[in-house]
Short mmCIF file of C-alpha atoms and ligand atoms in Angstrom, two decimals:
data_model
loop_
_atom_site.label_atom_id
_atom_site.label_comp_id
_atom_site.label_asym_id
_atom_site.label_seq_id
_atom_site.Cartn_x
_atom_site.Cartn_y
_atom_site.Cartn_z
CA MET P 1 9.34 -28.72 0.39
CA SER P 2 6.20 -27.95 1.09
CA ALA P 3 3.92 -29.25 4.31
CA PRO P 4 0.99 -32.45 2.38
CA VAL P 5 -2.15 -29.32 2.04
CA PRO P 6 -4.98 -30.24 4.73
CA PHE P 7 -8.58 -31.80 3.78
CA PRO P 8 -9.92 -28.38 2.84
CA PRO P 9 -13.18 -27.60 4.96
CA ALA P 10 -16.56 -27.82 3.22
CA ASP P 11 -17.84 -24.32 1.57
CA THR P 12 -21.14 -24.32 4.22
CA ALA P 13 -17.86 -24.39 7.01
CA LEU P 14 -16.43 -20.95 5.72
CA SER P 15 -17.39 -17.61 5.98
CA ASP P 16 -18.67 -16.09 2.35
CA VAL P 17 -15.93 -13.76 3.37
CA VAL P 18 -13.49 -16.79 4.71
CA ARG P 19 -14.65 -18.69 0.90
CA ILE P 20 -14.59 -15.42 -1.31
CA ALA P 21 -11.13 -15.00 -0.07
CA ARG P 22 -10.13 -18.04 -0.46
CA ASP P 23 -11.49 -18.20 -3.60
CA LEU P 24 -9.30 -14.42 -5.50
CA ILE P 25 -5.72 -16.49 -3.71
CA ARG P 26 -6.39 -19.42 -6.04
CA ILE P 27 -6.74 -17.35 -9.60
CA ASP P 28 -2.98 -16.94 -10.10
CA THR P 29 -2.35 -13.64 -10.58
CA SER P 30 1.14 -12.95 -10.48
CA ASN P 31 2.33 -10.16 -11.56
CA TYR P 32 6.07 -10.23 -12.57
CA GLY P 33 6.20 -6.19 -13.41
CA SER P 34 8.00 -5.28 -17.15
CA GLY P 35 4.64 -6.57 -18.40
CA ARG P 36 4.57 -9.62 -17.86
CA PHE P 37 1.74 -11.56 -15.56
CA GLU P 38 -1.10 -13.78 -14.74
CA PRO P 39 -4.06 -11.59 -15.81
CA GLU P 40 -6.33 -10.27 -13.79
CA SER P 41 -9.16 -10.70 -16.57
CA VAL P 42 -9.73 -14.34 -14.37
CA ALA P 43 -10.34 -12.64 -11.68
CA ALA P 44 -12.43 -9.74 -12.31
CA ASP P 45 -14.50 -12.22 -14.49
CA TYR P 46 -14.77 -14.30 -10.48
CA VAL P 47 -16.17 -10.42 -8.98
CA GLU P 48 -17.64 -9.71 -11.60
CA ALA P 49 -19.94 -12.68 -11.58
CA VAL P 50 -20.67 -12.10 -7.61
CA LEU P 51 -22.10 -8.77 -8.15
CA ALA P 52 -23.82 -10.11 -10.89
CA GLY P 53 -25.09 -11.85 -8.61
CA LEU P 54 -26.00 -9.04 -6.39
CA GLY P 55 -27.53 -7.76 -9.15
CA ILE P 56 -25.05 -5.52 -9.73
CA ASP P 57 -23.66 -4.25 -12.88
CA ALA P 58 -20.00 -3.84 -13.38
CA THR P 59 -17.69 -2.38 -16.50
CA ARG P 60 -15.09 -3.50 -17.33
CA TYR P 61 -11.94 -1.43 -18.45
CA GLU P 62 -8.47 -3.39 -20.53
CA ARG P 63 -5.74 -1.29 -22.23
CA THR P 64 -3.41 -4.52 -22.20
CA PRO P 65 -5.52 -7.34 -23.08
CA GLY P 66 -6.24 -9.54 -19.75
CA ARG P 67 -5.41 -6.79 -17.92
CA THR P 68 -8.94 -6.62 -16.29
CA ASN P 69 -9.63 -3.12 -14.71
CA LEU P 70 -13.60 -3.79 -13.00
CA VAL P 71 -16.04 -1.15 -11.66
CA ALA P 72 -18.96 -0.98 -10.50
CA ARG P 73 -21.42 0.92 -8.75
CA TRP P 74 -23.61 0.02 -6.24
CA ARG P 75 -26.46 3.49 -7.08
CA GLY P 76 -27.99 5.16 -3.84
CA ALA P 77 -30.50 6.52 -2.87
CA ASP P 78 -29.49 10.68 -3.21
CA PRO P 79 -27.14 10.24 -6.36
CA SER P 80 -26.56 14.12 -5.43
CA LEU P 81 -24.82 12.54 -1.95
CA PRO P 82 -20.83 12.07 -2.72
CA ALA P 83 -20.19 9.01 -3.07
CA LEU P 84 -17.67 6.65 -0.95
CA MET P 85 -15.40 3.90 -3.25
CA LEU P 86 -13.95 1.00 -1.93
CA HIS P 87 -11.10 -0.74 -4.29
CA ALA P 88 -8.75 -3.36 -3.90
CA HIS P 89 -5.93 -4.10 -6.50
CA LEU P 90 -6.15 -8.26 -7.68
CA ASP P 91 -2.89 -8.55 -9.13
CA VAL P 92 -0.45 -9.45 -7.10
CA VAL P 93 3.77 -10.33 -6.80
CA PRO P 94 4.71 -13.40 -7.65
CA ALA P 95 5.26 -16.17 -5.18
CA ASP P 96 8.53 -18.87 -5.19
CA PRO P 97 6.03 -21.89 -3.64
CA ALA P 98 9.62 -24.03 -2.69
CA ALA P 99 9.92 -20.95 0.32
CA TRP P 100 6.38 -21.53 0.94
CA THR P 101 5.36 -23.63 4.02
CA TYR P 102 1.91 -24.74 1.33
CA PRO P 103 1.19 -24.12 -1.48
CA PRO P 104 1.43 -20.01 -2.55
CA PHE P 105 -2.09 -20.56 -4.40
CA ALA P 106 -3.81 -23.33 -2.70
CA GLY P 107 -5.91 -20.59 -0.62
CA VAL P 108 -5.15 -23.25 2.16
CA ILE P 109 -6.98 -23.22 5.70
CA VAL P 110 -4.73 -24.55 8.81
CA ASP P 111 -4.74 -23.16 12.79
CA GLY P 112 -7.67 -20.66 12.04
CA MET P 113 -6.01 -19.07 9.23
CA LEU P 114 -5.78 -18.70 5.08
CA TRP P 115 -2.74 -19.01 3.58
CA GLY P 116 -1.47 -18.01 -0.05
CA ARG P 117 -0.34 -15.20 -1.51
CA GLY P 118 -3.24 -11.96 -2.04
CA ALA P 119 -4.32 -13.57 1.56
CA VAL P 120 -3.20 -9.48 3.10
CA ASP P 121 -2.60 -7.54 -0.17
CA MET P 122 -5.11 -8.00 -1.13
CA LYS P 123 -7.62 -10.49 -1.73
CA ASN P 124 -8.53 -10.19 1.76
CA TYR P 125 -9.58 -6.60 1.24
CA ALA P 126 -11.42 -8.12 -2.34
CA ALA P 127 -12.95 -10.27 -0.13
CA MET P 128 -14.45 -8.20 2.71
CA ILE P 129 -15.42 -5.60 0.46
CA LEU P 130 -17.73 -8.57 -1.35
CA ALA P 131 -18.56 -10.60 1.36
CA ALA P 132 -20.05 -7.44 3.24
CA VAL P 133 -22.28 -5.64 0.49
CA SER P 134 -23.89 -9.08 0.38
CA ARG P 135 -24.80 -9.40 3.25
CA LEU P 136 -26.38 -5.95 3.28
CA VAL P 137 -27.97 -6.59 -0.17
CA ALA P 138 -29.87 -9.79 1.24
CA GLU P 139 -30.87 -7.84 3.74
CA GLY P 140 -32.78 -5.35 1.80
CA PHE P 141 -30.40 -2.18 2.38
CA LYS P 142 -30.35 0.66 0.01
CA PRO P 143 -27.41 2.79 0.11
CA ARG P 144 -28.16 6.70 0.62
CA SER P 145 -24.53 7.62 -1.55
CA ASP P 146 -23.04 5.69 -4.69
CA ILE P 147 -21.02 3.55 -3.55
CA VAL P 148 -17.98 2.99 -6.22
CA LEU P 149 -16.45 -0.58 -6.31
CA ALA P 150 -13.42 -0.33 -8.04
CA PHE P 151 -11.20 -4.01 -9.04
CA PHE P 152 -7.64 -2.86 -10.07
CA ALA P 153 -5.18 -3.86 -12.75
CA ASP P 154 -1.41 -3.86 -11.95
CA GLU P 155 -0.76 -2.41 -8.53
CA GLU P 156 2.33 -4.54 -7.84
CA GLY P 157 4.11 -3.79 -12.05
CA GLY P 158 3.49 0.41 -11.46
CA THR P 159 -0.06 1.14 -12.54
CA GLU P 160 0.76 1.44 -15.31
CA ASP P 161 -2.41 -0.33 -17.04
CA GLY P 162 -4.04 -0.23 -14.26
CA SER P 163 -5.92 2.93 -12.00
CA ASP P 164 -2.97 5.38 -13.50
CA TRP P 165 -4.33 4.08 -16.45
CA LEU P 166 -8.09 4.43 -15.84
CA VAL P 167 -8.50 7.63 -13.38
CA ASP P 168 -7.40 9.36 -16.55
CA ALA P 169 -8.72 7.61 -19.66
CA HIS P 170 -12.16 6.80 -17.74
CA PRO P 171 -12.64 9.22 -15.76
CA GLU P 172 -16.56 8.92 -15.61
CA ALA P 173 -16.44 5.67 -14.19
CA LEU P 174 -15.46 7.03 -10.62
CA ALA P 175 -17.17 10.37 -10.59
CA GLY P 176 -18.60 11.69 -8.07
CA VAL P 177 -16.33 9.89 -5.18
CA ASP P 178 -14.54 11.88 -2.76
CA THR P 179 -13.51 10.03 -0.50
CA ALA P 180 -12.17 6.63 -1.31
CA ILE P 181 -10.82 3.37 0.90
CA GLY P 182 -7.73 0.89 -0.32
CA GLU P 183 -4.52 -0.28 1.28
CA GLY P 184 -2.22 0.03 3.71
CA GLY P 185 -3.89 -0.15 7.76
CA GLY P 186 -6.11 -1.21 8.94
CA TYR P 187 -4.63 -3.53 10.95
CA SER P 188 -4.30 -3.37 14.55
CA VAL P 189 -1.70 -2.44 16.93
CA ASN P 190 -0.76 -3.75 21.13
CA VAL P 191 0.27 -0.39 22.33
CA PHE P 192 0.75 -0.62 25.64
CA GLY P 193 -2.12 -3.41 26.29
CA GLN P 194 -4.05 -1.01 24.46
CA ARG P 195 -5.42 -1.08 20.31
CA ALA P 196 -4.97 1.84 18.10
CA TYR P 197 -5.80 1.46 13.95
CA LEU P 198 -3.39 2.45 11.68
CA MET P 199 -4.62 4.28 8.72
CA ASN P 200 -2.61 5.93 6.43
CA THR P 201 -3.83 8.78 5.40
CA GLY P 202 -0.82 9.86 3.47
CA GLU P 203 2.15 8.77 0.66
CA LYS P 204 5.46 9.52 0.56
CA GLY P 205 6.74 10.70 -2.84
CA VAL P 206 9.18 9.15 -5.21
CA LEU P 207 11.97 10.41 -6.54
CA TRP P 208 14.55 8.05 -8.16
CA LEU P 209 17.84 11.34 -8.09
CA GLU P 210 21.18 9.75 -10.40
CA LEU P 211 24.46 10.78 -9.56
CA SER P 212 27.75 11.31 -12.22
CA ALA P 213 30.62 12.58 -12.28
CA ARG P 214 32.97 12.98 -14.57
CA GLY P 215 35.54 12.52 -14.90
CA GLN P 216 39.58 11.74 -17.00
CA SER P 217 40.40 8.21 -18.06
CA GLY P 218 43.70 6.69 -17.75
CA HIS P 219 45.77 3.86 -17.91
CA GLY P 220 45.01 1.96 -14.01
CA SER P 221 49.35 1.79 -14.05
CA LEU P 222 50.28 5.74 -13.20
CA PRO P 223 48.91 8.64 -10.56
CA ALA P 224 44.86 8.89 -11.48
CA VAL P 225 45.02 13.01 -12.92
CA ASP P 226 40.61 13.50 -11.97
CA ASN P 227 39.30 9.02 -10.88
CA PRO P 228 35.08 10.03 -11.02
CA ILE P 229 34.97 6.92 -9.34
CA LEU P 230 36.34 8.92 -6.26
CA THR P 231 34.20 11.49 -6.85
CA LEU P 232 31.05 9.61 -6.60
CA ALA P 233 32.10 7.51 -3.61
CA ARG P 234 32.54 10.64 -2.03
CA ALA P 235 28.63 11.65 -2.61
CA VAL P 236 27.66 8.37 -2.33
CA SER P 237 29.37 8.73 1.49
CA ARG P 238 27.88 12.33 1.97
CA ILE P 239 24.25 11.37 1.21
CA GLY P 240 24.50 8.41 3.91
CA GLU P 241 25.15 10.77 6.58
CA ILE P 242 22.06 13.18 5.58
CA GLU P 243 20.36 13.56 9.06
CA TRP P 244 16.76 14.74 7.12
CA PRO P 245 14.46 16.57 9.88
CA LEU P 246 11.10 15.78 11.70
CA VAL P 247 8.45 16.76 9.20
CA MET P 248 5.05 17.61 10.54
CA THR P 249 2.23 17.44 8.62
CA ASP P 250 -0.44 17.09 9.82
CA THR P 251 -1.33 12.89 10.11
CA THR P 252 2.52 13.38 12.35
CA ALA P 253 1.45 16.69 14.71
CA THR P 254 -2.08 13.97 15.62
CA LEU P 255 -0.05 10.57 15.18
CA LEU P 256 2.61 11.88 17.16
CA ALA P 257 -0.27 13.99 20.08
CA ARG P 258 -2.32 9.97 19.64
CA LEU P 259 1.20 8.26 20.33
CA ARG P 260 1.94 10.67 23.30
CA GLU P 261 -0.83 10.33 24.89
CA LEU P 262 -1.01 5.67 24.13
CA ALA P 263 2.19 5.28 25.95
CA GLY P 264 1.52 7.81 28.38
CA ALA P 265 5.17 8.98 27.66
CA ASP P 266 7.31 11.92 28.26
CA PRO P 267 7.10 15.49 26.48
CA GLU P 268 10.94 14.68 26.41
CA VAL P 269 10.47 10.64 24.19
CA THR P 270 11.52 11.73 20.67
CA PRO P 271 9.04 10.90 18.29
CA GLU P 272 11.62 8.27 17.33
CA GLN P 273 11.07 6.99 20.23
CA LEU P 274 7.42 6.84 20.17
CA ALA P 275 7.49 4.95 17.31
CA LEU P 276 8.87 2.45 18.76
CA VAL P 277 5.84 2.07 21.02
CA VAL P 278 4.12 0.37 17.79
CA GLY P 279 6.36 -3.01 18.19
CA PRO P 280 6.85 -4.05 14.44
CA SER P 281 4.59 -1.34 12.35
CA ALA P 282 7.27 1.28 13.84
CA SER P 283 10.11 1.39 10.89
CA ARG P 284 6.59 2.23 9.26
CA ILE P 285 6.21 4.78 11.36
CA ARG P 286 9.61 6.14 11.90
CA ALA P 287 9.76 6.34 7.86
CA GLY P 288 6.73 8.37 7.32
CA LEU P 289 7.91 11.24 9.65
CA ARG P 290 11.05 12.83 8.14
CA ASN P 291 12.99 12.01 3.69
CA VAL P 292 13.82 8.81 3.54
CA SER P 293 17.73 8.74 0.87
CA ASN P 294 19.37 4.88 -0.18
CA VAL P 295 21.91 4.77 -2.59
CA THR P 296 20.85 1.72 -4.53
CA ILE P 297 22.69 1.30 -7.22
CA VAL P 298 27.00 2.46 -7.85
CA ALA P 299 28.35 1.97 -11.48
CA GLY P 300 31.32 2.66 -12.78
CA GLY P 301 34.79 1.58 -14.28
CA TYR P 302 34.98 -1.06 -17.49
CA LYS P 303 37.68 -2.42 -17.06
CA GLU P 304 40.47 -3.34 -14.76
CA ASN P 305 43.15 -1.43 -16.26
CA VAL P 306 41.45 1.13 -16.34
CA VAL P 307 40.71 4.62 -14.72
CA PRO P 308 37.45 5.56 -16.58
CA GLU P 309 35.59 8.52 -17.41
CA THR P 310 32.60 8.54 -15.11
CA ALA P 311 31.13 6.76 -12.50
CA THR P 312 27.40 7.22 -11.57
CA ALA P 313 24.34 6.20 -8.34
CA THR P 314 21.57 6.16 -7.92
CA VAL P 315 19.53 7.35 -4.41
CA ASP P 316 15.77 6.15 -3.76
CA LEU P 317 15.08 9.12 -1.81
CA ARG P 318 11.37 9.52 -0.48
CA PHE P 319 9.75 12.38 0.55
CA ILE P 320 7.23 14.21 2.33
CA PRO P 321 4.39 15.49 1.31
CA GLY P 322 5.62 19.15 0.18
CA CYS P 323 9.43 19.04 -0.10
CA ALA P 324 10.02 17.54 -3.52
CA ALA P 325 12.24 21.06 -4.21
CA GLU P 326 13.66 21.30 -0.72
CA ALA P 327 15.35 16.95 -0.80
CA ILE P 328 16.37 17.82 -4.42
CA ALA P 329 18.38 21.19 -3.66
CA HIS P 330 19.56 19.58 -0.84
CA VAL P 331 21.15 16.42 -2.14
CA ARG P 332 23.03 18.89 -5.22
CA GLU P 333 23.79 20.70 -1.98
CA VAL P 334 25.58 17.81 -0.63
CA VAL P 335 27.10 16.42 -3.49
CA GLY P 336 28.71 19.21 -4.46
CA ASP P 337 29.14 21.06 -7.66
CA ASP P 338 31.34 17.77 -9.17
CA VAL P 339 28.33 15.67 -9.18
CA GLU P 340 25.46 16.46 -11.30
CA VAL P 341 21.78 15.34 -10.25
CA ARG P 342 19.19 14.20 -12.36
CA THR P 343 15.89 13.16 -11.96
CA LEU P 344 15.00 9.53 -13.16
CA ILE P 345 11.61 9.22 -12.18
CA GLU P 346 9.79 11.63 -10.04
CA LEU P 347 5.89 10.14 -8.25
CA PRO P 348 3.60 12.82 -6.45
CA ALA P 349 3.46 12.82 -2.42
CA PHE P 350 0.34 14.01 -1.12
CA GLU P 351 -1.38 13.52 2.49
CA ALA P 352 -5.47 13.56 2.34
CA PRO P 353 -7.09 15.67 6.11
CA PHE P 354 -7.84 13.05 8.40
CA ALA P 355 -11.17 14.87 8.77
CA GLY P 356 -14.03 14.71 6.72
CA ARG P 357 -17.52 12.24 7.42
CA VAL P 358 -15.91 8.68 6.16
CA ILE P 359 -13.44 8.82 8.21
CA ASN P 360 -15.46 10.63 11.15
CA GLN P 361 -17.37 7.35 10.45
CA LEU P 362 -14.59 4.94 10.75
CA GLN P 363 -13.84 5.99 14.21
CA GLN P 364 -17.06 5.86 15.32
CA ILE P 365 -17.34 2.19 14.03
CA ILE P 366 -13.61 1.12 15.42
CA ALA P 367 -15.60 1.95 19.05
CA GLU P 368 -18.24 0.11 18.31
CA VAL P 369 -16.23 -3.22 16.75
CA ASP P 370 -13.29 -2.47 19.50
CA PRO P 371 -14.09 -0.11 22.18
CA GLY P 372 -12.07 2.05 23.32
CA ALA P 373 -9.90 1.03 20.62
CA ILE P 374 -8.19 4.11 18.71
CA ILE P 375 -7.12 5.32 15.09
CA LEU P 376 -3.44 6.73 14.23
CA PRO P 377 -2.95 8.26 11.04
CA HIS P 378 -0.58 8.28 8.79
CA LEU P 379 2.43 8.80 6.19
CA ILE P 380 2.97 5.10 3.97
CA PRO P 381 6.73 5.56 2.29
CA GLY P 382 5.55 3.50 -0.72
CA GLY P 383 2.60 4.34 -2.58
CA THR P 384 -0.84 2.43 -3.42
CA ASP P 385 -3.88 2.75 -6.40
CA ALA P 386 -4.78 6.44 -4.20
CA LYS P 387 -1.12 8.48 -5.36
CA PRO P 388 -3.22 8.28 -9.57
CA LEU P 389 -6.26 8.60 -7.66
CA ARG P 390 -5.16 12.19 -5.76
CA ARG P 391 -4.43 13.25 -9.85
CA ILE P 392 -8.75 13.12 -10.36
CA GLY P 393 -9.27 15.36 -6.45
CA ILE P 394 -10.27 11.95 -4.86
CA ASP P 395 -9.54 11.66 -1.11
CA GLY P 396 -7.50 8.05 -0.71
CA TYR P 397 -6.90 6.43 2.47
CA GLY P 398 -5.58 3.26 3.21
CA PHE P 399 -7.51 0.86 5.69
CA ILE P 400 -7.97 -3.01 5.46
CA PRO P 401 -9.52 -3.01 8.19
CA LEU P 402 -8.17 -6.31 10.96
CA LEU P 403 -7.90 -7.16 13.81
CA LEU P 404 -4.94 -9.25 15.10
CA PRO P 405 -3.41 -11.70 17.44
CA ASP P 406 -0.88 -8.83 19.46
CA ASP P 407 2.22 -11.26 18.64
CA PHE P 408 1.64 -11.86 15.20
CA ALA P 409 3.99 -10.09 12.91
CA PHE P 410 1.80 -8.93 9.86
CA PRO P 411 3.51 -6.39 8.50
CA ARG P 412 5.93 -9.04 7.40
CA MET P 413 3.22 -10.66 5.30
CA PHE P 414 3.31 -7.74 2.93
CA HIS P 415 4.56 -9.78 0.17
CA GLY P 416 6.64 -11.82 2.27
CA VAL P 417 6.41 -16.05 1.71
CA ASP P 418 3.48 -17.66 4.11
CA GLU P 419 1.47 -15.04 3.57
CA ARG P 420 -1.38 -16.04 6.50
CA VAL P 421 -4.65 -13.26 7.73
CA PRO P 422 -6.00 -15.64 10.84
CA LEU P 423 -10.45 -16.39 9.50
CA GLU P 424 -11.06 -13.92 12.21
CA ALA P 425 -9.83 -11.25 10.88
CA LEU P 426 -11.46 -11.40 7.73
CA ASP P 427 -14.69 -11.42 9.01
CA PHE P 428 -14.19 -8.17 11.96
CA GLY P 429 -12.65 -6.38 7.90
CA GLU P 430 -16.24 -7.28 7.06
CA GLU P 431 -18.15 -6.51 9.28
CA VAL P 432 -16.66 -2.76 9.67
CA LEU P 433 -16.68 -2.35 5.81
CA ARG P 434 -20.67 -3.06 6.93
CA ARG P 435 -21.43 -1.24 8.88
CA LEU P 436 -19.59 1.66 6.88
CA LEU P 437 -21.90 0.79 3.98
CA GLN P 438 -23.93 1.58 5.91
CA ARG P 439 -23.83 4.60 6.96
CA SER P 440 -22.93 5.43 3.39
ZN1 ZN C 1 -1.26 -4.60 -2.83
#
């Protein structure tokens, strides 16, 4: 049962970023998948109203009614400069209230934290963007380059009604953008007393492979001639034994060099061991070093006394940029000629350079707001709205700036129960974005 909701603080006691994040959490935009959703349009109405109050017009784009993608362009003084894009998705994954300490869509503030679905993924960032822009507009600031602010639908359902559709149907909305900052990284980790902020500079690709074995069906009481379940089982266990090699991409080379320096590690410390120094985020870091394959579904047989004709399994293979063809070939080799390998789904991988004006600016800003801290680039194992953006030539990075207490198990907050974020971390994120926009 949920705890009683504490008496809420007055709005005037909250900073803009906290108030906006709380308001957005209170708009339930659950994305249940398979086309079932609470409409993002209600959250888009809220965002549109905030922007309108600042004199920034936004355009609504919908492939499916209720699933609003909102894109605004804050005009810069020099439209010939490449534009910076800041983007958040407005949908969230569902939450079961019975499992939460406080109701997930109440936007409760307790013990210096804002609780609720989306506090981390990622209404926090939508709020940081709006609060930073509000403050700059109030100060009379005008950016040099165009700033594109995008609020997508359907990220949690696979982006089909969101960024994936928008980049094809309305690429003009994002014209001139070369760099985009969205979700996936930005939070602080403590490495032996030194602070670092993770940044995703790329995303692994996704391959769902179906393995199928054919055999000879027959009566379950007789010695089997060719049982496909056994053929498949051998293949499945060989998949489990694959040891994918480390792939030294530019991101990984920079990451390992910085980690080695931070940790003061000897050369014989392996990359896997080195990744452990970032604490609870280590598994995400390690996943970015090499391909990862997991057998996730096994199916075969339909009756206790029948040897079936076929058996199938599904492999979830996440590959490092540039490694897809090689990875499929390796899986084929490992499972052997008796098992057919078919690609069910392939989503591309990408890696953006850990260099350029925006990356340099962010590194400077982090050094200003948290002296001594550095940024650690890494490849994330999943996908975000940055993947479709890549199709129209935009370098997408994940960086939601959050200075977190060292004992805060942050990675567990993503899609987790009792998702919450410290209020001070929201203020910190707004400050970083404000400084970034000032340089744009
Ligand atoms: Zn997200």
